[in-house]
Amino acid sequence: MSRFYVLLIAILLGSMPVAQAGVTPAEAEALKGALTPVGAERAGNAAGTIPPWTGGYTTMPPGYRPGDPRPDPFGGEKPILTITAANYTAYADNLPEGAKALFKAFPDYRMNVYPTHRTAAAPAEVYENVFRNATRAHAVADGLSYGVEGAAGGIPFPIPQSGLEVVWNHLLAFWGAAREAHLSTYVVSAAGNVDLGASYREVADFPYYAPGVTPESVGAYYFKTRHIEDAPPSKYGEAYLAWQPLNIARTKFAAWRYVPGERRVRRGPSLSYDTPDPEASGFETLDEYYIFFGGPDRYDFKLLGKKEMYIPYNNNGLYQRPVKEILSRNHANPDDLRYELHRVWVVEGTLAPGKHHIAPKRRLYVDEDSWFAVYSDAWDEDGRLWKFGHATMYLVPDLPAIVLGSQFVYDLILGGYVYGFAFNGDPIQYKVTPPHPESAYTPETLATEAIR
Amino acid sequence: MSDRPQITDEELHAYIDGELSRVRAADITALAQYDRELARKIAAFRADKARLVELYGPVGERPVPAAWLHTIERAQRRSTIWPSRQTIYAIAASLALMVVSMATYKIIKPSDEDPTVAQALAARHESLVMTDAAGTVSTMEAANHVVQDILGPTIKTPDLSKLGYTLAAAHAMPERKAVTIDYRDGQNHVFTVYLSHSPGTERFDMLKRGATRICVWQDEELSAVMVGEMSAGEMLRLATLAYAGLTAA
């Protein structure tokens, strides 16, 4: 073959999206050895400050009923370290940029660090699926920026080779197959005023984790959610429906909104990417839900590596505190939050060519055990550090799992922050349920279920 | 910082070339009478166009390159109908003009090709210039009437007082079936909401033109383009409050 044809073929191949595949069967065997069933390092660290993973926390309190508030199994512990504005520089390498900015700005900001408990767990079926996914998961035809195929029922890339694989693991992390909750979003202004952005009844399903699911049966959408608002009065009866696709090049994100004044369901606007969250008064964008949510295609994600960081973890105590106590001026009340030292994957996204986003650069910190992003830093178009996303990590032994939980999003430029997915004080908290029928997520049901 | 955004260059070139609708062209003619900067820009673009014609205008009269003629004649030999020599010259001249036009377009092509944004910026400009014109209202109640007359009974004038902005003026633009609502804050910063019927597609975009931030937020029925000189964070908060207020109970 002439050099010309070789070059031509190379160019053509280079211009085609790469169908990234999983690891080899031999590599996947590590999930039964040095790695945990979901790909974390099974061993602790050399210093002994991170213990080995021994199966996670699966102990149910006696007499537990689904939806009951879950107790804090580590409530009796005392902090082993307090990071403050005075000493944070000594721990700078173990902190996200957003936390450093809060230390710099507010002398009373601090992190109480407790002993590390590697509580992450999952059902056996999820572990089996992760093992299968390791060798079969791959990018969709348009590339991994647009979706994943060949995987179901567990994170797709337990031994990640790229930033996008880590991002997909976060997007497809295990929250259970379905849930019901009553959630609230609070907005704290720079002046310290607390406003209820919205309270709503949420029903959510993860068809990706439906019992017995396979890559062939999983369907087009991995996540569906329905919100019906009951407060404040100005939002009473508003409702939202959203379906998140597995292949965003083939199946578009779908969303509907019920407007009580019109008594009808309207399609869109697209509740995704940098559209402001209507429930958070524009303090956060919709892809800041769950720290990072929706299509990753607007960014080129690069895997920066793995490191030990102080992250929010096992925060069941937080959900037992009253909101009034948690939401102090400038930042959450440090006494209500628990931090632990864990290993996280660090991934950085910069704006992809031809795409736009109001935050052209963001960095995600993803817990190795649960695969949830626990922090995000985001920069504005002038390169200023702008947003800081902060998960809380809620231990749900009845799944069993540790899930992302409620979250804070700080605006480091204009001031103020949002506390979202809050369920403090609600008698039914994050109720794990069997999957809901598909009819629960139709626009017709949205109109029927809406309050007025 | 100026509160007055510019009409896009694309729209001005279309205006000079006579390609705008009669209504829009009349708008710009009227605006140019009030706005010295706009009038100066129109004059400058007209002068540029004249220079281009001066530079490339004689191309059509120049002799056609021999190689082009040879190609055209060879093609014609295969044809049963022989066009006249003048026709050949005309084709060649057209080709030459096409090349020149494409090169010229590339040079003067404006960056903003978004008609939704261009229309909103022009409307904002117009509304700021004509603050005291007939049809301008400045109370919430009157603004609601204006909005509902044009866009339907379920749409309301958003109340932005929570973020320090009060209604300055609302203008009906019945020929475009649109409404412009201007708000001002304590420092006299202007935030404009341009409302019209949606072209039927969903859209959310945040754009920047110099110091001006533009937020396009539309569903299948209503299009809202919000404009102001502010940071992305400020625009997010204002746009969210405004958009929610359009359909508030």
JSON list of C-alpha atoms in Angstrom, two decimals, chain A residues 195 234 257 259 261-262 264-270 274-278 281-285 356 358 381-382 384 386-387 411 414-416 452, chain B residues 154-156 162-163 202-208 213 215 217-222 231-234 236-241 243-244 247-249:
[
{"chain": "A", "resi": 195, "resn": "ASP", "atom": "CA", "xyz": [-35.26, 31.80, 51.44]},
{"chain": "A", "resi": 234, "resn": "SER", "atom": "CA", "xyz": [-45.68, 31.23, 44.62]},
{"chain": "A", "resi": 257, "resn": "ARG", "atom": "CA", "xyz": [-43.03, 21.60, 33.21]},
{"chain": "A", "resi": 259, "resn": "VAL", "atom": "CA", "xyz": [-47.57, 25.57, 35.00]},
{"chain": "A", "resi": 261, "resn": "GLY", "atom": "CA", "xyz": [-51.69, 29.19, 36.10]},
{"chain": "A", "resi": 262, "resn": "GLU", "atom": "CA", "xyz": [-52.13, 27.62, 32.66]},
{"chain": "A", "resi": 264, "resn": "ARG", "atom": "CA", "xyz": [-51.25, 22.48, 31.26]},
{"chain": "A", "resi": 265, "resn": "VAL", "atom": "CA", "xyz": [-47.95, 20.74, 30.68]},
{"chain": "A", "resi": 266, "resn": "ARG", "atom": "CA", "xyz": [-45.36, 22.47, 28.54]},
{"chain": "A", "resi": 267, "resn": "ARG", "atom": "CA", "xyz": [-42.33, 20.86, 27.02]},
{"chain": "A", "resi": 268, "resn": "GLY", "atom": "CA", "xyz": [-39.00, 22.36, 28.08]},
{"chain": "A", "resi": 269, "resn": "PRO", "atom": "CA", "xyz": [-37.08, 24.48, 28.29]},
{"chain": "A", "resi": 270, "resn": "SER", "atom": "CA", "xyz": [-34.38, 21.85, 28.43]},
{"chain": "A", "resi": 274, "resn": "ASP", "atom": "CA", "xyz": [-26.13, 25.63, 32.21]},
{"chain": "A", "resi": 275, "resn": "THR", "atom": "CA", "xyz": [-29.85, 26.39, 32.37]},
{"chain": "A", "resi": 276, "resn": "PRO", "atom": "CA", "xyz": [-30.47, 27.93, 35.79]},
{"chain": "A", "resi": 277, "resn": "ASP", "atom": "CA", "xyz": [-32.19, 25.70, 38.31]},
{"chain": "A", "resi": 278, "resn": "PRO", "atom": "CA", "xyz": [-35.67, 27.21, 38.66]},
{"chain": "A", "resi": 281, "resn": "SER", "atom": "CA", "xyz": [-33.29, 31.21, 42.18]},
{"chain": "A", "resi": 282, "resn": "GLY", "atom": "CA", "xyz": [-30.48, 31.01, 39.62]},
{"chain": "A", "resi": 283, "resn": "PHE", "atom": "CA", "xyz": [-27.79, 30.35, 42.25]},
{"chain": "A", "resi": 284, "resn": "GLU", "atom": "CA", "xyz": [-26.96, 27.10, 40.51]},
{"chain": "A", "resi": 285, "resn": "THR", "atom": "CA", "xyz": [-27.27, 25.60, 37.06]},
{"chain": "A", "resi": 356, "resn": "HIS", "atom": "CA", "xyz": [-20.40, 26.89, 25.18]},
{"chain": "A", "resi": 358, "resn": "ILE", "atom": "CA", "xyz": [-21.11, 29.71, 31.41]},
{"chain": "A", "resi": 381, "resn": "GLU", "atom": "CA", "xyz": [-15.02, 32.77, 31.52]},
{"chain": "A", "resi": 382, "resn": "ASP", "atom": "CA", "xyz": [-12.50, 35.21, 33.02]},
{"chain": "A", "resi": 384, "resn": "ARG", "atom": "CA", "xyz": [-12.07, 33.36, 38.27]},
{"chain": "A", "resi": 386, "resn": "TRP", "atom": "CA", "xyz": [-16.79, 30.96, 40.75]},
{"chain": "A", "resi": 387, "resn": "LYS", "atom": "CA", "xyz": [-18.71, 27.99, 42.12]},
{"chain": "A", "resi": 411, "resn": "ASP", "atom": "CA", "xyz": [-21.17, 31.32, 44.66]},
{"chain": "A", "resi": 414, "resn": "LEU", "atom": "CA", "xyz": [-21.34, 37.16, 44.30]},
{"chain": "A", "resi": 415, "resn": "GLY", "atom": "CA", "xyz": [-21.60, 35.41, 47.65]},
{"chain": "A", "resi": 416, "resn": "GLY", "atom": "CA", "xyz": [-24.41, 33.28, 48.99]},
{"chain": "A", "resi": 452, "resn": "ARG", "atom": "CA", "xyz": [-53.87, 22.48, 41.04]},
{"chain": "B", "resi": 154, "resn": "THR", "atom": "CA", "xyz": [-51.32, 33.90, 31.10]},
{"chain": "B", "resi": 155, "resn": "ILE", "atom": "CA", "xyz": [-48.11, 35.90, 30.71]},
{"chain": "B", "resi": 156, "resn": "LYS", "atom": "CA", "xyz": [-47.22, 38.45, 33.37]},
{"chain": "B", "resi": 162, "resn": "LYS", "atom": "CA", "xyz": [-36.37, 41.25, 45.03]},
{"chain": "B", "resi": 163, "resn": "LEU", "atom": "CA", "xyz": [-33.09, 41.75, 43.19]},
{"chain": "B", "resi": 202, "resn": "GLU", "atom": "CA", "xyz": [-36.69, 25.07, 23.12]},
{"chain": "B", "resi": 203, "resn": "ARG", "atom": "CA", "xyz": [-33.56, 26.99, 23.84]},
{"chain": "B", "resi": 204, "resn": "PHE", "atom": "CA", "xyz": [-31.37, 28.24, 26.66]},
{"chain": "B", "resi": 205, "resn": "ASP", "atom": "CA", "xyz": [-28.22, 30.20, 25.82]},
{"chain": "B", "resi": 206, "resn": "MET", "atom": "CA", "xyz": [-26.07, 32.65, 27.67]},
{"chain": "B", "resi": 207, "resn": "LEU", "atom": "CA", "xyz": [-24.04, 34.87, 25.33]},
{"chain": "B", "resi": 208, "resn": "LYS", "atom": "CA", "xyz": [-21.68, 37.81, 25.71]},
{"chain": "B", "resi": 213, "resn": "ARG", "atom": "CA", "xyz": [-24.70, 39.69, 28.59]},
{"chain": "B", "resi": 215, "resn": "CYS", "atom": "CA", "xyz": [-29.72, 35.24, 28.00]},
{"chain": "B", "resi": 217, "resn": "TRP", "atom": "CA", "xyz": [-34.64, 31.34, 27.27]},
{"chain": "B", "resi": 218, "resn": "GLN", "atom": "CA", "xyz": [-37.52, 29.98, 25.30]},
{"chain": "B", "resi": 219, "resn": "ASP", "atom": "CA", "xyz": [-39.93, 27.10, 25.26]},
{"chain": "B", "resi": 220, "resn": "GLU", "atom": "CA", "xyz": [-42.23, 26.05, 22.47]},
{"chain": "B", "resi": 221, "resn": "GLU", "atom": "CA", "xyz": [-44.53, 29.04, 23.01]},
{"chain": "B", "resi": 222, "resn": "LEU", "atom": "CA", "xyz": [-42.71, 31.96, 24.56]},
{"chain": "B", "resi": 231, "resn": "SER", "atom": "CA", "xyz": [-21.64, 39.21, 35.17]},
{"chain": "B", "resi": 232, "resn": "ALA", "atom": "CA", "xyz": [-22.81, 35.70, 34.30]},
{"chain": "B", "resi": 233, "resn": "GLY", "atom": "CA", "xyz": [-23.77, 35.09, 37.93]},
{"chain": "B", "resi": 234, "resn": "GLU", "atom": "CA", "xyz": [-25.91, 38.23, 38.12]},
{"chain": "B", "resi": 236, "resn": "LEU", "atom": "CA", "xyz": [-28.34, 33.82, 36.06]},
{"chain": "B", "resi": 237, "resn": "ARG", "atom": "CA", "xyz": [-30.15, 35.17, 39.10]},
{"chain": "B", "resi": 238, "resn": "LEU", "atom": "CA", "xyz": [-32.02, 37.94, 37.27]},
{"chain": "B", "resi": 239, "resn": "ALA", "atom": "CA", "xyz": [-32.96, 35.74, 34.32]},
{"chain": "B", "resi": 240, "resn": "THR", "atom": "CA", "xyz": [-34.27, 33.02, 36.65]},
{"chain": "B", "resi": 241, "resn": "LEU", "atom": "CA", "xyz": [-36.40, 35.49, 38.59]},
{"chain": "B", "resi": 243, "resn": "TYR", "atom": "CA", "xyz": [-38.42, 33.80, 33.63]},
{"chain": "B", "resi": 244, "resn": "ALA", "atom": "CA", "xyz": [-40.23, 32.39, 36.67]},
{"chain": "B", "resi": 247, "resn": "THR", "atom": "CA", "xyz": [-45.83, 32.56, 34.48]},
{"chain": "B", "resi": 248, "resn": "ALA", "atom": "CA", "xyz": [-46.07, 33.09, 38.24]},
{"chain": "B", "resi": 249, "resn": "ALA", "atom": "CA", "xyz": [-49.38, 32.21, 39.82]}
]
